Amino acid sequence: MNSKSVRYLPLVVTVGQVVIFPYYIIWLKQVSLTFTLFAWFFATFSFSAAWGYRIYQTKKNKEQSYVFIIYAGMGIVYVLIGLIKNSYEYLPYIVLPLQVTLGLLQGYFRAWHSEQDTYHLHAVHHYLIVGFMMIGFSFTRIISPVVFIAIFGLLLCLCGFWDFIRRGKLSEPKKV
Amino acid sequence: MTVEKNIRFFSVAALYNKIKTMKIHNMTIKGVTMQRLMELLKKPWFLGSLVVVFVAVVLWNIPIEKRKYGLSQGSLVTDYTGLLPQRVERIVKAENRQDLQRIVKEANKDGQKISVAGLQHSQGGHTYYKDGVVLDMRTFNRILEIDEQQKTIRVEAGASWEDVQEAIQPHGLALKVTQSQSIFTIGGSLSVNAHGRDIRFGSMAETVKEMTLLTPSGEIKTITRDDPDDWMKYVFGGYGLFGVILDVTLELTENDIYTIHTEQLKTDQYETYFNELLTHRNTAMHYARVSVAPSTFLDEMVVVNYDYTEKQDHKTVLKKEQGVRLSKIALDVGRQGGALEDLFWGTQKLYIGSLDGKEITRNNVMRSESTFMEYTKPGRVEVLQEFFVPIHAYGDYINDLKQIIPSNDRSEDFKVHNITVRYAAKDEVTTLNYAKEDMLGLVVLIQHGLKEDEIANATTLIQNWTRLTLEHGGTYYLPYYRYQTKKQFRDSYPGWEEFVEEKLRKDPNSVFQNMFYEHYLK
Ligand SMILES: Cc1cc2nc3c(=O)[nH]c(=O)nc-3n(C[C@H](O)[C@H](O)[C@H](O)COP(=O)(O)OP(=O)(O)OC[C@H]3O[C@@H](n4cnc5c(N)ncnc54)[C@H](O)[C@@H]3O)c2cc1C
């Protein structure tokens, strides 16, 4: 972690993911026709996360972890969810690959994050911030969960962009 | 003694040691297996494969979304297409005759209107009426008696064909006439005088030996074929307007085994082919499909015949829905129109061809799949229409039809997805009679949008189609949505005046009402 601002990005991502989780659940329940399917969507996410986690752990060159792509990838998935029309007949078929992608990226991200020096410090901050944010959100009315999901998606894309720029700048001298 | 004791002790000890070693051995095996599994779980390729396999399983099991329709007290009542939502006052689950009788008698006094609902596959508000009472017959579904000798079944009218098939199949019996699926109630089917794949037993109404009817005045009557009041003439094909069918005694036949015979034909060959089939061939049941794909539009057909084998069956189980997902995917491909509809037609021909030579029981011919037809896209609807033409008019009719329906509907709002052809035998029982002579029925699956102009466009096209049908001496089927004009209805059903007169005579307080009656007959 070379840049101060980049140090906080994982915190933004983890906090954001927890905060957006209830909205994501509401959306997922809406698009799953049955509870079984809802549960299976979650199982798919979990298996993919395990896969993503191990991909990072077994990675040889951990300096080049391309986390900005992970941020942007997750962001794009959330934005896509925001763009999908809810009543579309084929929705479950679209949700399934999205769950795989999201699981894979989150697993990879988590494995990467847990190996950063700031991980434990982030954990404490994470819990506190999430707590306060959820209290805050309890006073807002949910217009539609997809709006929040899409906004979070955009934020993640910005994180990806920021990470790309900052790291790019910082790594330039090394290349010379 | 001591030696013996020692021997026994040693053998027990040896056995104990052996078991212990085996246990340790087993544990080691288990330990090694666990270790291997744990190792495996750390491999990204293994986890990736797990995800791929799981995703495939989930994909295969994503349920097919079903239409939401039916009887609901809180909100609006609809039938199969949901096109005519209406508020009703009350829904009564039919459980016993006396309750139903009391409701009808009360309605005669207090002016309440009553409608009768089976499984609500009718599509034009036939099962409900504004602010009326709906009798939900689905709970009135007991099998009352099976007479193996006489080959008859007495059954309550809310039972579905599925219920009947389950009851008669172990006796080696089968129905004479049903629709091609078993998802309808007996009362609902007789009230539209339905038809299906059978080509030997005449109309459905003719297969009823006896019926118990709750008349519009609240009497419970047993009606036979020689009834002087001609109740059967009005109740069958009477759309629930002449009282409630409580139970019927149906004639049955053997659960024969048939060989499937399939053929591809040109549309202009079909008339001759079918006449030959009817008079000379050893065929019990039959249907055909006409191409609606752009490159072979209304030119190609595939026919499916079920030929007698002289064998009967007591054992083969009733088939469940099969290959629903694949059929749904294929139909969804076809729904896209254009080249994909050509692909769909090609697949259908291949599939039907693959059935050639196979054997099937009569009961199973009468229960084809229906779930694959589900269609739930908001803002659009899929409806059925059926047009009947005399057999001798078929060739010319299909030719003229090409002028009315576009061959490639890819960019049209009004899309025709499927046309199935079936035989409807001359009917000499009912008043609203769609088969005044032997007819061929074209069952058409249509999709269109729900915006005002889209409905107007569909209405115009279907009215044109009906006009052409009438010009060729044909009629159209009444259980479906009412696109046709009142004049077209009257031209198709010249018996309508007699029907109305008799309705007023048999139901003077107009107790039995529904939206179909209000639209066409009032
Ligand atoms: C997917 C699909 C496939 C179809 N295939 C065929 C086919 O192959 N052949 C064919 O002929 N038709 C076919 N139909 C039409 C179908 O046969 C009719 O809609 C039939 O009425 C459905 O039975 P139901 O139990 O759903 O009746 P409902 O729709 O519930 O009722 C139909 C009419 O019967 C009256 N009724 C119901 N029960 C009683 C009773 N106990 N006493 C008095 N009146 C009663 C109702 O008032 C109503 O007027 C099909 C329809 C669909 C949606």
mmCIF file with all atom_site columns, N, CA and C in Angstrom, chain B residues 407-463:
data_model
loop_
_atom_site.group_PDB
_atom_site.id
_atom_site.type_symbol
_atom_site.label_atom_id
_atom_site.label_alt_id
_atom_site.label_comp_id
_atom_site.label_asym_id
_atom_site.label_entity_id
_atom_site.label_seq_id
_atom_site.pdbx_PDB_ins_code
_atom_site.Cartn_x
_atom_site.Cartn_y
_atom_site.Cartn_z
_atom_site.occupancy
_atom_site.B_iso_or_equiv
_atom_site.pdbx_formal_charge
_atom_site.auth_seq_id
_atom_site.auth_comp_id
_atom_site.auth_asym_id
_atom_site.auth_atom_id
_atom_site.pdbx_PDB_model_num
ATOM 1   N N  . SER B 1 407 ? -46.172 -14.097 -43.727 1.00 0.00 ? 407 SER B N  1
ATOM 2   C CA . SER B 1 407 ? -45.384 -15.322 -43.554 1.00 0.00 ? 407 SER B CA 1
ATOM 3   C C  . SER B 1 407 ? -44.226 -15.109 -42.583 1.00 0.00 ? 407 SER B C  1
ATOM 4   N N  . ASN B 1 408 ? -43.679 -13.902 -42.564 1.00 0.00 ? 408 ASN B N  1
ATOM 5   C CA . ASN B 1 408 ? -42.595 -13.647 -41.619 1.00 0.00 ? 408 ASN B CA 1
ATOM 6   C C  . ASN B 1 408 ? -43.053 -12.578 -40.626 1.00 0.00 ? 408 ASN B C  1
ATOM 7   N N  . ASP B 1 409 ? -43.282 -12.990 -39.385 1.00 0.00 ? 409 ASP B N  1
ATOM 8   C CA . ASP B 1 409 ? -43.819 -12.043 -38.405 1.00 0.00 ? 409 ASP B CA 1
ATOM 9   C C  . ASP B 1 409 ? -42.754 -11.517 -37.455 1.00 0.00 ? 409 ASP B C  1
ATOM 10  N N  . ARG B 1 410 ? -41.486 -11.667 -37.856 1.00 0.00 ? 410 ARG B N  1
ATOM 11  C CA . ARG B 1 410 ? -40.398 -11.271 -36.975 1.00 0.00 ? 410 ARG B CA 1
ATOM 12  C C  . ARG B 1 410 ? -40.565 -9.843  -36.451 1.00 0.00 ? 410 ARG B C  1
ATOM 13  N N  . SER B 1 411 ? -40.893 -8.918  -37.374 1.00 0.00 ? 411 SER B N  1
ATOM 14  C CA . SER B 1 411 ? -41.003 -7.530  -36.919 1.00 0.00 ? 411 SER B CA 1
ATOM 15  C C  . SER B 1 411 ? -42.456 -7.097  -36.736 1.00 0.00 ? 411 SER B C  1
ATOM 16  N N  . GLU B 1 412 ? -43.367 -8.045  -36.771 1.00 0.00 ? 412 GLU B N  1
ATOM 17  C CA . GLU B 1 412 ? -44.783 -7.716  -36.545 1.00 0.00 ? 412 GLU B CA 1
ATOM 18  C C  . GLU B 1 412 ? -45.100 -7.833  -35.058 1.00 0.00 ? 412 GLU B C  1
ATOM 19  N N  . ASP B 1 413 ? -46.145 -7.123  -34.651 1.00 0.00 ? 413 ASP B N  1
ATOM 20  C CA . ASP B 1 413 ? -46.571 -7.284  -33.264 1.00 0.00 ? 413 ASP B CA 1
ATOM 21  C C  . ASP B 1 413 ? -47.389 -8.568  -33.108 1.00 0.00 ? 413 ASP B C  1
ATOM 22  N N  . PHE B 1 414 ? -48.193 -8.860  -34.116 1.00 0.00 ? 414 PHE B N  1
ATOM 23  C CA . PHE B 1 414 ? -49.068 -10.037 -34.096 1.00 0.00 ? 414 PHE B CA 1
ATOM 24  C C  . PHE B 1 414 ? -48.282 -11.232 -34.638 1.00 0.00 ? 414 PHE B C  1
ATOM 25  N N  . LYS B 1 415 ? -48.048 -12.205 -33.794 1.00 0.00 ? 415 LYS B N  1
ATOM 26  C CA . LYS B 1 415 ? -47.212 -13.336 -34.220 1.00 0.00 ? 415 LYS B CA 1
ATOM 27  C C  . LYS B 1 415 ? -47.976 -14.642 -34.079 1.00 0.00 ? 415 LYS B C  1
ATOM 28  N N  . VAL B 1 416 ? -47.846 -15.476 -35.084 1.00 0.00 ? 416 VAL B N  1
ATOM 29  C CA . VAL B 1 416 ? -48.452 -16.808 -35.006 1.00 0.00 ? 416 VAL B CA 1
ATOM 30  C C  . VAL B 1 416 ? -47.328 -17.805 -34.742 1.00 0.00 ? 416 VAL B C  1
ATOM 31  N N  . HIS B 1 417 ? -47.410 -18.511 -33.624 1.00 0.00 ? 417 HIS B N  1
ATOM 32  C CA . HIS B 1 417 ? -46.324 -19.417 -33.244 1.00 0.00 ? 417 HIS B CA 1
ATOM 33  C C  . HIS B 1 417 ? -46.551 -20.861 -33.649 1.00 0.00 ? 417 HIS B C  1
ATOM 34  N N  . ASN B 1 418 ? -47.811 -21.219 -33.743 1.00 0.00 ? 418 ASN B N  1
ATOM 35  C CA . ASN B 1 418 ? -48.061 -22.637 -33.992 1.00 0.00 ? 418 ASN B CA 1
ATOM 36  C C  . ASN B 1 418 ? -49.471 -22.831 -34.542 1.00 0.00 ? 418 ASN B C  1
ATOM 37  N N  . ILE B 1 419 ? -49.596 -23.757 -35.483 1.00 0.00 ? 419 ILE B N  1
ATOM 38  C CA . ILE B 1 419 ? -50.939 -24.167 -35.908 1.00 0.00 ? 419 ILE B CA 1
ATOM 39  C C  . ILE B 1 419 ? -50.990 -25.692 -35.850 1.00 0.00 ? 419 ILE B C  1
ATOM 40  N N  . THR B 1 420 ? -51.923 -26.198 -35.060 1.00 0.00 ? 420 THR B N  1
ATOM 41  C CA . THR B 1 420 ? -52.140 -27.644 -35.005 1.00 0.00 ? 420 THR B CA 1
ATOM 42  C C  . THR B 1 420 ? -53.478 -27.928 -35.667 1.00 0.00 ? 420 THR B C  1
ATOM 43  N N  . VAL B 1 421 ? -53.529 -29.003 -36.440 1.00 0.00 ? 421 VAL B N  1
ATOM 44  C CA . VAL B 1 421 ? -54.796 -29.351 -37.108 1.00 0.00 ? 421 VAL B CA 1
ATOM 45  C C  . VAL B 1 421 ? -55.368 -30.602 -36.452 1.00 0.00 ? 421 VAL B C  1
ATOM 46  N N  . ARG B 1 422 ? -56.682 -30.548 -36.156 1.00 0.00 ? 422 ARG B N  1
ATOM 47  C CA . ARG B 1 422 ? -57.347 -31.718 -35.582 1.00 0.00 ? 422 ARG B CA 1
ATOM 48  C C  . ARG B 1 422 ? -58.700 -31.935 -36.223 1.00 0.00 ? 422 ARG B C  1
ATOM 49  N N  . TYR B 1 423 ? -59.178 -33.100 -36.031 1.00 0.00 ? 423 TYR B N  1
ATOM 50  C CA . TYR B 1 423 ? -60.465 -33.455 -36.605 1.00 0.00 ? 423 TYR B CA 1
ATOM 51  C C  . TYR B 1 423 ? -61.573 -33.185 -35.584 1.00 0.00 ? 423 TYR B C  1
ATOM 52  N N  . ALA B 1 424 ? -62.645 -32.544 -36.030 1.00 0.00 ? 424 ALA B N  1
ATOM 53  C CA . ALA B 1 424 ? -63.809 -32.364 -35.156 1.00 0.00 ? 424 ALA B CA 1
ATOM 54  C C  . ALA B 1 424 ? -64.990 -33.036 -35.843 1.00 0.00 ? 424 ALA B C  1
ATOM 55  N N  . ALA B 1 425 ? -65.440 -34.131 -35.251 1.00 0.00 ? 425 ALA B N  1
ATOM 56  C CA . ALA B 1 425 ? -66.508 -34.921 -35.885 1.00 0.00 ? 425 ALA B CA 1
ATOM 57  C C  . ALA B 1 425 ? -67.817 -34.157 -35.862 1.00 0.00 ? 425 ALA B C  1
ATOM 58  N N  . LYS B 1 426 ? -68.630 -34.413 -36.869 1.00 0.00 ? 426 LYS B N  1
ATOM 59  C CA . LYS B 1 426 ? -69.959 -33.806 -36.959 1.00 0.00 ? 426 LYS B CA 1
ATOM 60  C C  . LYS B 1 426 ? -70.692 -34.006 -35.628 1.00 0.00 ? 426 LYS B C  1
ATOM 61  N N  . ASP B 1 427 ? -71.232 -32.911 -35.107 1.00 0.00 ? 427 ASP B N  1
ATOM 62  C CA . ASP B 1 427 ? -71.867 -32.967 -33.784 1.00 0.00 ? 427 ASP B CA 1
ATOM 63  C C  . ASP B 1 427 ? -73.373 -32.843 -33.944 1.00 0.00 ? 427 ASP B C  1
ATOM 64  N N  . GLU B 1 428 ? -74.076 -33.828 -33.380 1.00 0.00 ? 428 GLU B N  1
ATOM 65  C CA . GLU B 1 428 ? -75.526 -33.775 -33.523 1.00 0.00 ? 428 GLU B CA 1
ATOM 66  C C  . GLU B 1 428 ? -76.213 -33.555 -32.185 1.00 0.00 ? 428 GLU B C  1
ATOM 67  N N  . VAL B 1 429 ? -75.429 -33.140 -31.202 1.00 0.00 ? 429 VAL B N  1
ATOM 68  C CA . VAL B 1 429 ? -76.017 -32.982 -29.870 1.00 0.00 ? 429 VAL B CA 1
ATOM 69  C C  . VAL B 1 429 ? -76.250 -31.513 -29.513 1.00 0.00 ? 429 VAL B C  1
ATOM 70  N N  . THR B 1 430 ? -75.233 -30.685 -29.648 1.00 0.00 ? 430 THR B N  1
ATOM 71  C CA . THR B 1 430 ? -75.296 -29.357 -29.018 1.00 0.00 ? 430 THR B CA 1
ATOM 72  C C  . THR B 1 430 ? -75.951 -28.297 -29.914 1.00 0.00 ? 430 THR B C  1
ATOM 73  N N  . THR B 1 431 ? -76.359 -27.196 -29.286 1.00 0.00 ? 431 THR B N  1
ATOM 74  C CA . THR B 1 431 ? -77.025 -26.116 -30.030 1.00 0.00 ? 431 THR B CA 1
ATOM 75  C C  . THR B 1 431 ? -76.011 -25.123 -30.589 1.00 0.00 ? 431 THR B C  1
ATOM 76  N N  . LEU B 1 432 ? -75.075 -24.692 -29.728 1.00 0.00 ? 432 LEU B N  1
ATOM 77  C CA . LEU B 1 432 ? -74.001 -23.827 -30.251 1.00 0.00 ? 432 LEU B CA 1
ATOM 78  C C  . LEU B 1 432 ? -72.947 -24.778 -30.829 1.00 0.00 ? 432 LEU B C  1
ATOM 79  N N  . ASN B 1 433 ? -73.196 -25.175 -32.065 1.00 0.00 ? 433 ASN B N  1
ATOM 80  C CA . ASN B 1 433 ? -72.474 -26.301 -32.632 1.00 0.00 ? 433 ASN B CA 1
ATOM 81  C C  . ASN B 1 433 ? -71.409 -25.810 -33.626 1.00 0.00 ? 433 ASN B C  1
ATOM 82  N N  . TYR B 1 434 ? -70.144 -26.150 -33.356 1.00 0.00 ? 434 TYR B N  1
ATOM 83  C CA . TYR B 1 434 ? -69.084 -25.681 -34.265 1.00 0.00 ? 434 TYR B CA 1
ATOM 84  C C  . TYR B 1 434 ? -68.800 -26.667 -35.389 1.00 0.00 ? 434 TYR B C  1
ATOM 85  N N  . ALA B 1 435 ? -69.386 -27.865 -35.322 1.00 0.00 ? 435 ALA B N  1
ATOM 86  C CA . ALA B 1 435 ? -69.112 -28.862 -36.369 1.00 0.00 ? 435 ALA B CA 1
ATOM 87  C C  . ALA B 1 435 ? -70.424 -29.387 -36.949 1.00 0.00 ? 435 ALA B C  1
ATOM 88  N N  . LYS B 1 436 ? -70.971 -28.608 -37.869 1.00 0.00 ? 436 LYS B N  1
ATOM 89  C CA . LYS B 1 436 ? -72.239 -29.035 -38.486 1.00 0.00 ? 436 LYS B CA 1
ATOM 90  C C  . LYS B 1 436 ? -71.997 -30.173 -39.470 1.00 0.00 ? 436 LYS B C  1
ATOM 91  N N  . GLU B 1 437 ? -70.761 -30.310 -39.879 1.00 0.00 ? 437 GLU B N  1
ATOM 92  C CA . GLU B 1 437 ? -70.342 -31.477 -40.661 1.00 0.00 ? 437 GLU B CA 1
ATOM 93  C C  . GLU B 1 437 ? -68.939 -31.839 -40.178 1.00 0.00 ? 437 GLU B C  1
ATOM 94  N N  . ASP B 1 438 ? -68.335 -32.858 -40.741 1.00 0.00 ? 438 ASP B N  1
ATOM 95  C CA . ASP B 1 438 ? -66.983 -33.213 -40.307 1.00 0.00 ? 438 ASP B CA 1
ATOM 96  C C  . ASP B 1 438 ? -66.030 -32.068 -40.642 1.00 0.00 ? 438 ASP B C  1
ATOM 97  N N  . MET B 1 439 ? -65.329 -31.638 -39.653 1.00 0.00 ? 439 MET B N  1
ATOM 98  C CA . MET B 1 439 ? -64.497 -30.428 -39.816 1.00 0.00 ? 439 MET B CA 1
ATOM 99  C C  . MET B 1 439 ? -63.032 -30.723 -39.475 1.00 0.00 ? 439 MET B C  1
ATOM 100 N N  . LEU B 1 440 ? -62.174 -29.827 -39.959 1.00 0.00 ? 440 LEU B N  1
ATOM 101 C CA . LEU B 1 440 ? -60.797 -29.806 -39.474 1.00 0.00 ? 440 LEU B CA 1
ATOM 102 C C  . LEU B 1 440 ? -60.643 -28.519 -38.672 1.00 0.00 ? 440 LEU B C  1
ATOM 103 N N  . GLY B 1 441 ? -60.123 -28.656 -37.474 1.00 0.00 ? 441 GLY B N  1
ATOM 104 C CA . GLY B 1 441 ? -59.947 -27.483 -36.623 1.00 0.00 ? 441 GLY B CA 1
ATOM 105 C C  . GLY B 1 441 ? -58.496 -27.041 -36.645 1.00 0.00 ? 441 GLY B C  1
ATOM 106 N N  . LEU B 1 442 ? -58.261 -25.751 -36.869 1.00 0.00 ? 442 LEU B N  1
ATOM 107 C CA . LEU B 1 442 ? -56.894 -25.221 -36.820 1.00 0.00 ? 442 LEU B CA 1
ATOM 108 C C  . LEU B 1 442 ? -56.725 -24.490 -35.494 1.00 0.00 ? 442 LEU B C  1
ATOM 109 N N  . VAL B 1 443 ? -55.968 -25.079 -34.588 1.00 0.00 ? 443 VAL B N  1
ATOM 110 C CA . VAL B 1 443 ? -55.723 -24.444 -33.287 1.00 0.00 ? 443 VAL B CA 1
ATOM 111 C C  . VAL B 1 443 ? -54.502 -23.543 -33.449 1.00 0.00 ? 443 VAL B C  1
ATOM 112 N N  . VAL B 1 444 ? -54.689 -22.262 -33.176 1.00 0.00 ? 444 VAL B N  1
ATOM 113 C CA . VAL B 1 444 ? -53.622 -21.311 -33.472 1.00 0.00 ? 444 VAL B CA 1
ATOM 114 C C  . VAL B 1 444 ? -53.119 -20.672 -32.181 1.00 0.00 ? 444 VAL B C  1
ATOM 115 N N  . LEU B 1 445 ? -51.803 -20.713 -31.998 1.00 0.00 ? 445 LEU B N  1
ATOM 116 C CA . LEU B 1 445 ? -51.200 -20.039 -30.841 1.00 0.00 ? 445 LEU B CA 1
ATOM 117 C C  . LEU B 1 445 ? -50.681 -18.689 -31.313 1.00 0.00 ? 445 LEU B C  1
ATOM 118 N N  . ILE B 1 446 ? -51.251 -17.634 -30.730 1.00 0.00 ? 446 ILE B N  1
ATOM 119 C CA . ILE B 1 446 ? -50.966 -16.271 -31.199 1.00 0.00 ? 446 ILE B CA 1
ATOM 120 C C  . ILE B 1 446 ? -50.357 -15.457 -30.067 1.00 0.00 ? 446 ILE B C  1
ATOM 121 N N  . GLN B 1 447 ? -49.429 -14.577 -30.431 1.00 0.00 ? 447 GLN B N  1
ATOM 122 C CA . GLN B 1 447 ? -48.893 -13.649 -29.428 1.00 0.00 ? 447 GLN B CA 1
ATOM 123 C C  . GLN B 1 447 ? -49.103 -12.217 -29.907 1.00 0.00 ? 447 GLN B C  1
ATOM 124 N N  . HIS B 1 448 ? -49.529 -11.346 -29.021 1.00 0.00 ? 448 HIS B N  1
ATOM 125 C CA . HIS B 1 448 ? -49.594 -9.932  -29.393 1.00 0.00 ? 448 HIS B CA 1
ATOM 126 C C  . HIS B 1 448 ? -49.420 -9.043  -28.173 1.00 0.00 ? 448 HIS B C  1
ATOM 127 N N  . GLY B 1 449 ? -49.204 -7.754  -28.420 1.00 0.00 ? 449 GLY B N  1
ATOM 128 C CA . GLY B 1 449 ? -48.987 -6.810  -27.330 1.00 0.00 ? 449 GLY B CA 1
ATOM 129 C C  . GLY B 1 449 ? -50.297 -6.393  -26.680 1.00 0.00 ? 449 GLY B C  1
ATOM 130 N N  . LEU B 1 450 ? -50.170 -5.732  -25.536 1.00 0.00 ? 450 LEU B N  1
ATOM 131 C CA . LEU B 1 450 ? -51.373 -5.377  -24.784 1.00 0.00 ? 450 LEU B CA 1
ATOM 132 C C  . LEU B 1 450 ? -51.720 -3.891  -24.853 1.00 0.00 ? 450 LEU B C  1
ATOM 133 N N  . LYS B 1 451 ? -50.948 -3.127  -25.659 1.00 0.00 ? 451 LYS B N  1
ATOM 134 C CA . LYS B 1 451 ? -51.306 -1.710  -25.814 1.00 0.00 ? 451 LYS B CA 1
ATOM 135 C C  . LYS B 1 451 ? -52.577 -1.647  -26.643 1.00 0.00 ? 451 LYS B C  1
ATOM 136 N N  . GLU B 1 452 ? -53.278 -0.524  -26.508 1.00 0.00 ? 452 GLU B N  1
ATOM 137 C CA . GLU B 1 452 ? -54.581 -0.404  -27.166 1.00 0.00 ? 452 GLU B CA 1
ATOM 138 C C  . GLU B 1 452 ? -54.484 -0.689  -28.666 1.00 0.00 ? 452 GLU B C  1
ATOM 139 N N  . ASP B 1 453 ? -53.475 -0.069  -29.318 1.00 0.00 ? 453 ASP B N  1
ATOM 140 C CA . ASP B 1 453 ? -53.375 -0.247  -30.768 1.00 0.00 ? 453 ASP B CA 1
ATOM 141 C C  . ASP B 1 453 ? -52.965 -1.677  -31.129 1.00 0.00 ? 453 ASP B C  1
ATOM 142 N N  . GLU B 1 454 ? -52.207 -2.321  -30.235 1.00 0.00 ? 454 GLU B N  1
ATOM 143 C CA . GLU B 1 454 ? -51.777 -3.701  -30.514 1.00 0.00 ? 454 GLU B CA 1
ATOM 144 C C  . GLU B 1 454 ? -52.977 -4.654  -30.411 1.00 0.00 ? 454 GLU B C  1
ATOM 145 N N  . ILE B 1 455 ? -53.819 -4.401  -29.422 1.00 0.00 ? 455 ILE B N  1
ATOM 146 C CA . ILE B 1 455 ? -55.026 -5.240  -29.290 1.00 0.00 ? 455 ILE B CA 1
ATOM 147 C C  . ILE B 1 455 ? -55.945 -4.987  -30.491 1.00 0.00 ? 455 ILE B C  1
ATOM 148 N N  . ALA B 1 456 ? -56.035 -3.717  -30.899 1.00 0.00 ? 456 ALA B N  1
ATOM 149 C CA . ALA B 1 456 ? -56.899 -3.381  -32.039 1.00 0.00 ? 456 ALA B CA 1
ATOM 150 C C  . ALA B 1 456 ? -56.397 -4.093  -33.302 1.00 0.00 ? 456 ALA B C  1
ATOM 151 N N  . ASN B 1 457 ? -55.073 -4.095  -33.477 1.00 0.00 ? 457 ASN B N  1
ATOM 152 C CA . ASN B 1 457 ? -54.491 -4.754  -34.648 1.00 0.00 ? 457 ASN B CA 1
ATOM 153 C C  . ASN B 1 457 ? -54.765 -6.263  -34.628 1.00 0.00 ? 457 ASN B C  1
ATOM 154 N N  . ALA B 1 458 ? -54.589 -6.877  -33.444 1.00 0.00 ? 458 ALA B N  1
ATOM 155 C CA . ALA B 1 458 ? -54.858 -8.320  -33.318 1.00 0.00 ? 458 ALA B CA 1
ATOM 156 C C  . ALA B 1 458 ? -56.332 -8.590  -33.607 1.00 0.00 ? 458 ALA B C  1
ATOM 157 N N  . THR B 1 459 ? -57.191 -7.722  -33.098 1.00 0.00 ? 459 THR B N  1
ATOM 158 C CA . THR B 1 459 ? -58.632 -7.915  -33.307 1.00 0.00 ? 459 THR B CA 1
ATOM 159 C C  . THR B 1 459 ? -58.952 -7.877  -34.800 1.00 0.00 ? 459 THR B C  1
ATOM 160 N N  . THR B 1 460 ? -58.380 -6.894  -35.522 1.00 0.00 ? 460 THR B N  1
ATOM 161 C CA . THR B 1 460 ? -58.638 -6.788  -36.960 1.00 0.00 ? 460 THR B CA 1
ATOM 162 C C  . THR B 1 460 ? -58.177 -8.057  -37.683 1.00 0.00 ? 460 THR B C  1
ATOM 163 N N  . LEU B 1 461 ? -56.944 -8.489  -37.365 1.00 0.00 ? 461 LEU B N  1
ATOM 164 C CA . LEU B 1 461 ? -56.423 -9.673  -38.057 1.00 0.00 ? 461 LEU B CA 1
ATOM 165 C C  . LEU B 1 461 ? -57.261 -10.917 -37.780 1.00 0.00 ? 461 LEU B C  1
ATOM 166 N N  . ILE B 1 462 ? -57.672 -11.072 -36.523 1.00 0.00 ? 462 ILE B N  1
ATOM 167 C CA . ILE B 1 462 ? -58.449 -12.271 -36.175 1.00 0.00 ? 462 ILE B CA 1
ATOM 168 C C  . ILE B 1 462 ? -59.847 -12.186 -36.797 1.00 0.00 ? 462 ILE B C  1
ATOM 169 N N  . GLN B 1 463 ? -60.387 -10.985 -36.862 1.00 0.00 ? 463 GLN B N  1
ATOM 170 C CA . GLN B 1 463 ? -61.699 -10.841 -37.525 1.00 0.00 ? 463 GLN B CA 1
ATOM 171 C C  . GLN B 1 463 ? -61.586 -11.165 -39.015 1.00 0.00 ? 463 GLN B C  1
#
